[in-house]
Short mmCIF file of C-alpha atoms in Angstrom, two decimals:
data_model
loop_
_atom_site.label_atom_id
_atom_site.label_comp_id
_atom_site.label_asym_id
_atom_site.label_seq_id
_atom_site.Cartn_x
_atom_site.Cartn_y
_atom_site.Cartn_z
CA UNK A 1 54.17 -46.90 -28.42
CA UNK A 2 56.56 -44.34 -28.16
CA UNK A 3 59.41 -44.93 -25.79
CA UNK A 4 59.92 -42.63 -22.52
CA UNK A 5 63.25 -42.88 -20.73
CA UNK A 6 63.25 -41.96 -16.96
CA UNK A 7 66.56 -39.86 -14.96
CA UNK A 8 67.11 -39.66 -11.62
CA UNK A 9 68.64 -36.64 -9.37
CA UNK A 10 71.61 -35.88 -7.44
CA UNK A 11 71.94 -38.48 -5.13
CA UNK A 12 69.39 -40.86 -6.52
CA UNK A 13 68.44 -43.66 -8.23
CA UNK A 14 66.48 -45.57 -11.17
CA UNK A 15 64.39 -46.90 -7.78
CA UNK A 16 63.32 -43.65 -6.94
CA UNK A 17 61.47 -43.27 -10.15
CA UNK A 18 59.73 -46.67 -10.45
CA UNK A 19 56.37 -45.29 -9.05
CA UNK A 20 56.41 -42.47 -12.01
CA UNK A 21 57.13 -45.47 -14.46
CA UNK A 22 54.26 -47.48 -13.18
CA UNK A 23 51.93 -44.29 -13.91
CA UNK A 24 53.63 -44.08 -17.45
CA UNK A 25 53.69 -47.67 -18.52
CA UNK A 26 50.11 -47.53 -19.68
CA UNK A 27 51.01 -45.27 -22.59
CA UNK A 28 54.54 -45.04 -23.38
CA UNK A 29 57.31 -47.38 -23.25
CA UNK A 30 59.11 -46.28 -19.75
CA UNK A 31 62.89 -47.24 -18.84
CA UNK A 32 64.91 -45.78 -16.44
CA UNK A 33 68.82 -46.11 -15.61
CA UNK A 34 71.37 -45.66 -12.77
CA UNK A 35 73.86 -43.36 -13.71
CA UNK A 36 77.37 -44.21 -12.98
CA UNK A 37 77.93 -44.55 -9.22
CA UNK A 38 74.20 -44.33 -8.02
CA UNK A 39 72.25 -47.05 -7.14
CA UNK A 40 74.69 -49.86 -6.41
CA UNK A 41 76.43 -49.49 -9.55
CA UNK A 42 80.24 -49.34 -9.26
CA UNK A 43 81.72 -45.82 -8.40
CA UNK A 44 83.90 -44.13 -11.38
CA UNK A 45 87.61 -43.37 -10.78
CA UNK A 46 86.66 -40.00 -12.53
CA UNK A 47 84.42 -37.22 -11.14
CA UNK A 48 80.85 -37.01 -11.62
CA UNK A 49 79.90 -34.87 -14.43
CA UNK A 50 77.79 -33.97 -17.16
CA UNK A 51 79.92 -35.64 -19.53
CA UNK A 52 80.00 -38.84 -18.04
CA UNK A 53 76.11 -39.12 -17.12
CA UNK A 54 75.48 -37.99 -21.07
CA UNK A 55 77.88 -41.26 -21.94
CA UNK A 56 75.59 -43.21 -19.92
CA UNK A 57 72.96 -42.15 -21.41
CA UNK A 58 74.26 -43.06 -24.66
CA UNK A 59 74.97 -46.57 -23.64
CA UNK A 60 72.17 -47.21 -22.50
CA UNK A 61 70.23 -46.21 -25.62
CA UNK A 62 72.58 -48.28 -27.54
CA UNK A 63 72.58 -51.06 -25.39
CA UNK A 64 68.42 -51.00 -25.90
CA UNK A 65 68.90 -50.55 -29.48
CA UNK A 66 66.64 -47.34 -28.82
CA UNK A 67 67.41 -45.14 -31.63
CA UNK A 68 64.72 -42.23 -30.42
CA UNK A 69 63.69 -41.22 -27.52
CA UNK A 70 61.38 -38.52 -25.15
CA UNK A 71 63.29 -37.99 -21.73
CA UNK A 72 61.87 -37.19 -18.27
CA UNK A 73 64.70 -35.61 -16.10
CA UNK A 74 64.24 -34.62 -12.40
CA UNK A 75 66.26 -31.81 -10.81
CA UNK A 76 69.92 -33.24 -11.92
CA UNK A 77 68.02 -35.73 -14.11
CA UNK A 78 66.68 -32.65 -16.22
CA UNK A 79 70.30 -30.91 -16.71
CA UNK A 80 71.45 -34.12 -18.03
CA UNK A 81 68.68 -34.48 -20.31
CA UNK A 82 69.70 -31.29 -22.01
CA UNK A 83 73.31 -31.50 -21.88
CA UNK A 84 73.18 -34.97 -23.33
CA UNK A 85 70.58 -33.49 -26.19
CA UNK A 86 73.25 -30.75 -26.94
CA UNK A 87 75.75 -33.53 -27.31
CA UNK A 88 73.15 -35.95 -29.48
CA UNK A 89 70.31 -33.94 -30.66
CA UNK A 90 69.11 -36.88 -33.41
CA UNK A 91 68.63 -39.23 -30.22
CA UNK A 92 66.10 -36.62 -28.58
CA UNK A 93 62.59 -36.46 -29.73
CA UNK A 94 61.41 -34.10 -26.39
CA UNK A 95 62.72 -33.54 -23.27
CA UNK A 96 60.62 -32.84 -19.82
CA UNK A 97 62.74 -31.58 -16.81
CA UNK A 98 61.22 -30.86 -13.20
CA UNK A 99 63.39 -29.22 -10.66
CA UNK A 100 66.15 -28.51 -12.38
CA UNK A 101 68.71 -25.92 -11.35
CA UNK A 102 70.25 -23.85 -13.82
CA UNK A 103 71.89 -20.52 -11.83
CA UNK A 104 75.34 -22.48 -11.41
CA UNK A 105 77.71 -19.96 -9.97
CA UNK A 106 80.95 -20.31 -7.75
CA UNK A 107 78.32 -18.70 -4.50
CA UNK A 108 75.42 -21.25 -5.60
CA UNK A 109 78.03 -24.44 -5.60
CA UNK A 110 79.29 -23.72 -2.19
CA UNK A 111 75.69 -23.25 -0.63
CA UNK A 112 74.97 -26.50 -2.34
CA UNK A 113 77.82 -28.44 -1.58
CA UNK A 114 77.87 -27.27 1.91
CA UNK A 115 74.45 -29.31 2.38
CA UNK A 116 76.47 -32.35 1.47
CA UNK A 117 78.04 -32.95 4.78
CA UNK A 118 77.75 -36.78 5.56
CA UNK A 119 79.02 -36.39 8.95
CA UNK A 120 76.05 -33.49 9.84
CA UNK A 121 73.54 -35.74 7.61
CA UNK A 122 73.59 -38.31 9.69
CA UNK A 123 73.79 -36.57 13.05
CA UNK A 124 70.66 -34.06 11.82
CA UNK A 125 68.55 -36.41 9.72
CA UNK A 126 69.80 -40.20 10.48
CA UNK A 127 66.66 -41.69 8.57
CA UNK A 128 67.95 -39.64 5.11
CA UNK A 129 71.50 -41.46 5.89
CA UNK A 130 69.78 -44.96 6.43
CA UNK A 131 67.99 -44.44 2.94
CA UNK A 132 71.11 -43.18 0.78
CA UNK A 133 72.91 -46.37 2.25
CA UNK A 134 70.07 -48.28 1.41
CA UNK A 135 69.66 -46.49 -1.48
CA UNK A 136 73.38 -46.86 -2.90
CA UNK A 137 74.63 -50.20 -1.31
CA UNK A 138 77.12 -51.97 -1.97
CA UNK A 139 78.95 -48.36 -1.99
CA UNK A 140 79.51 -46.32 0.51
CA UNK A 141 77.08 -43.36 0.10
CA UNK A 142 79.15 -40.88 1.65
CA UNK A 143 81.52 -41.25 -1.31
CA UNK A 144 78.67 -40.78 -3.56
CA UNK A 145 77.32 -37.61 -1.82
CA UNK A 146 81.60 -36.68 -1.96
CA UNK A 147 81.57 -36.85 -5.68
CA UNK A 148 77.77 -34.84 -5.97
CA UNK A 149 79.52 -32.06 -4.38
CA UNK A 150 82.62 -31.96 -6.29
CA UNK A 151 80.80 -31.72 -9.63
CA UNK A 152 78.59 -29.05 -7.73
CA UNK A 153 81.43 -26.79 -7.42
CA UNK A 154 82.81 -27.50 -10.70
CA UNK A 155 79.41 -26.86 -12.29
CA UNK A 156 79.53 -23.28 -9.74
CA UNK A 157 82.94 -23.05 -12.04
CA UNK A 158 82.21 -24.08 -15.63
CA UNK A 159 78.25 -24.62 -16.02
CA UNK A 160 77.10 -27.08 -18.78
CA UNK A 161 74.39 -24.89 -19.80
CA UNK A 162 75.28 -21.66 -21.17
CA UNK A 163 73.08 -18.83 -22.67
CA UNK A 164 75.67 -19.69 -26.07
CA UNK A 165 74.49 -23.46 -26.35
CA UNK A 166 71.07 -23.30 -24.60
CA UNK A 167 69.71 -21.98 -27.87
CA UNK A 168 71.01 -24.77 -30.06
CA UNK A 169 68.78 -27.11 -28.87
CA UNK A 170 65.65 -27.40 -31.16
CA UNK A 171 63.87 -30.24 -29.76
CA UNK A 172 60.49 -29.54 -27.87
CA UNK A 173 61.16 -28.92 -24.15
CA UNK A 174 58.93 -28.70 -21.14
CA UNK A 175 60.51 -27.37 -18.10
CA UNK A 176 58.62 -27.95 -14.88
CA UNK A 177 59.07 -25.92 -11.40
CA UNK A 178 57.65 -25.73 -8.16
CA UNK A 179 55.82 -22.95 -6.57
CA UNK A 180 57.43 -24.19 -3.30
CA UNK A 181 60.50 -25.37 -4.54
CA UNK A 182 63.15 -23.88 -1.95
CA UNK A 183 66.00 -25.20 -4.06
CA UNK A 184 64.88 -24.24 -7.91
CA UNK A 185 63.49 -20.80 -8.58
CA UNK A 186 60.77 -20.11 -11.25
CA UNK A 187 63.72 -17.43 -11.91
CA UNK A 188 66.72 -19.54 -13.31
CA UNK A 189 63.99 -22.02 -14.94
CA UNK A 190 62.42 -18.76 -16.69
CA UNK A 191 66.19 -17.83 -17.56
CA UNK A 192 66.44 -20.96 -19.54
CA UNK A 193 63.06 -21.51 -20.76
CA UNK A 194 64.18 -17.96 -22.52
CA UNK A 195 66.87 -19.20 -24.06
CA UNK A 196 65.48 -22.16 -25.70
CA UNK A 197 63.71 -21.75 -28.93
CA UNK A 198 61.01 -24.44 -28.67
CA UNK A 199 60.27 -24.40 -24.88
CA UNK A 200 57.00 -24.20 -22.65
CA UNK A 201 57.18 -22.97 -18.92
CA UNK A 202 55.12 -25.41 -16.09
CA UNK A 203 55.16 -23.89 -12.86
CA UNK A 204 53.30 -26.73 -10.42
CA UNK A 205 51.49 -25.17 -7.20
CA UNK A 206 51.82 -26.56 -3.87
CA UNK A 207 54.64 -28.06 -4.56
CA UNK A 208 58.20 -28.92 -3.42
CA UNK A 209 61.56 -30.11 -4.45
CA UNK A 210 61.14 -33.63 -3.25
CA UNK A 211 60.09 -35.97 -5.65
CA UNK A 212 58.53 -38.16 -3.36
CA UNK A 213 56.34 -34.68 -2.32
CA UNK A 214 55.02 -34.19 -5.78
CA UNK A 215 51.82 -35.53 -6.47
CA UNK A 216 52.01 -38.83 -9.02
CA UNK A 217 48.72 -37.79 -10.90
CA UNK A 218 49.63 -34.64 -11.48
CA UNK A 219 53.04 -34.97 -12.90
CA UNK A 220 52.01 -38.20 -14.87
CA UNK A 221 49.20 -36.11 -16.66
CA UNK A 222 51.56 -32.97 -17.32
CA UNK A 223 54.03 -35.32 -18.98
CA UNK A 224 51.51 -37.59 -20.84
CA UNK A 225 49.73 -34.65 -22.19
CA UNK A 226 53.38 -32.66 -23.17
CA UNK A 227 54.63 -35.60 -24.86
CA UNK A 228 50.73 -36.63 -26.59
CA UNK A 229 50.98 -33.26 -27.98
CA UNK A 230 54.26 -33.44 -29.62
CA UNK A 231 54.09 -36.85 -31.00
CA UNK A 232 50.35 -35.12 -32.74
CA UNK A 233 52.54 -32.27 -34.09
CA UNK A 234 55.13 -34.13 -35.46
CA UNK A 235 52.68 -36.97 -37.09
CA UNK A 236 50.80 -33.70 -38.67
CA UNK A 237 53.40 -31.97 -40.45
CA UNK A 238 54.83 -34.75 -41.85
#
């Protein structure tokens, strides 16, 4: 059974994915993780950043003793996945992103980063506040949507992915977007899917960013038939 590991999004957690890993568990061998300062786990004196959530990636796979693995990656999820594939391409056997945003500029950080206002979160939408508390406890998820913002803006700065590395990575990618995704435009996911030599473009209708507003059959078929098809190709050419 091949083994399927599960990442969360800005402001998320492994929780938020545990209906997707029920759908999975029938066919692949599903884990998910918190990365460092989401979901209860201990907030890092250091910022948020790609480098850091590809490190816990890394420990976590070596922790597991998981020496291979396919990766699911929603919205910040995804950009890990293929930062962390850049970094450790032998530890990658396909990568799946939905709602990922790749058009990281100084102008896209700030509009961003200005939606992470704790103070106007809770006053506008007190039952999203009530949830990220929930969601984060024992730590204060103010300071967690703090340090999303800061490695917003220094993505809007230095982006991860680059049109010079986005072509290194060989491994088969699926990236997935929304039709009605007001956060992630087919645009910057056809950008990258351009770049990448070994890529296929999804575009899912009638639907948002939310992960809780995609629909569960849908996705779990999309990523059960991507990976199906790779694990076929591989097993027939060698």
């Amino acid at each position: 059974m091949d083994t399927l590991l599960l990442l969360h999004g800005a402001l998320g957690s492994a929780a938020t994915l545990v209906p997707l890993q029920q759908a999975l568990q029938a066919k692949f061998k599903v884990y998910t993780l918190d990365f460092s300062g989401h979901g209860g786990l201990a907030l890092p004196q250091e910022p948020y950043s790609m480098e850091l959530f590809s490190k816990d990636i890394l420990e976590f796979l070596d922790k597991h003793a998981i020496t291979q693995t396919h990766i699911f990656g929603y919205s910040m999820g995804g950009y890990a996945a293929l930062y962390f594939a850049l970094q450790h391409p032998g530890r990658v056997s396909s990568i799946f992103t939905l709602a990922t945003k790749f058009a990281w500029s100084p102008e896209a950080a700030e509009k961003e980063s200005k939606m992470l206002n704790p103070v106007k979160i809770e006053e506008k939408v007190p039952q999203f506040a009530k949830t990220l508390a929930e969601r984060h406890t024992p730590q204060d998820w103010k300071q967690v949507m703090h340090k999303t913002a800061e490695m917003m803006q220094h993505l809007g700065e230095a982006p991860a992915l680059t049109p010079e590395n986005l072509p290194q990575l060989q491994a088969p990618i699926r990236l997935g977007v929304g039709d009605r995704d007001n956060m992630v435009t087919l645009e910057e996911t056809n950008w990258a899917y351009e770049l990448l030599p070994n890529a296929e473009l999804l575009v899912l209708p009638d639907t948002r960013h939310p992960l809780e507003t995609v629909k569960l059959a849908r996705l779990t078929f999309e990523i059960e038939q991507f990976i199906s098809s790779k694990t076929l190709h591989a097993s027939t050419i060698q």
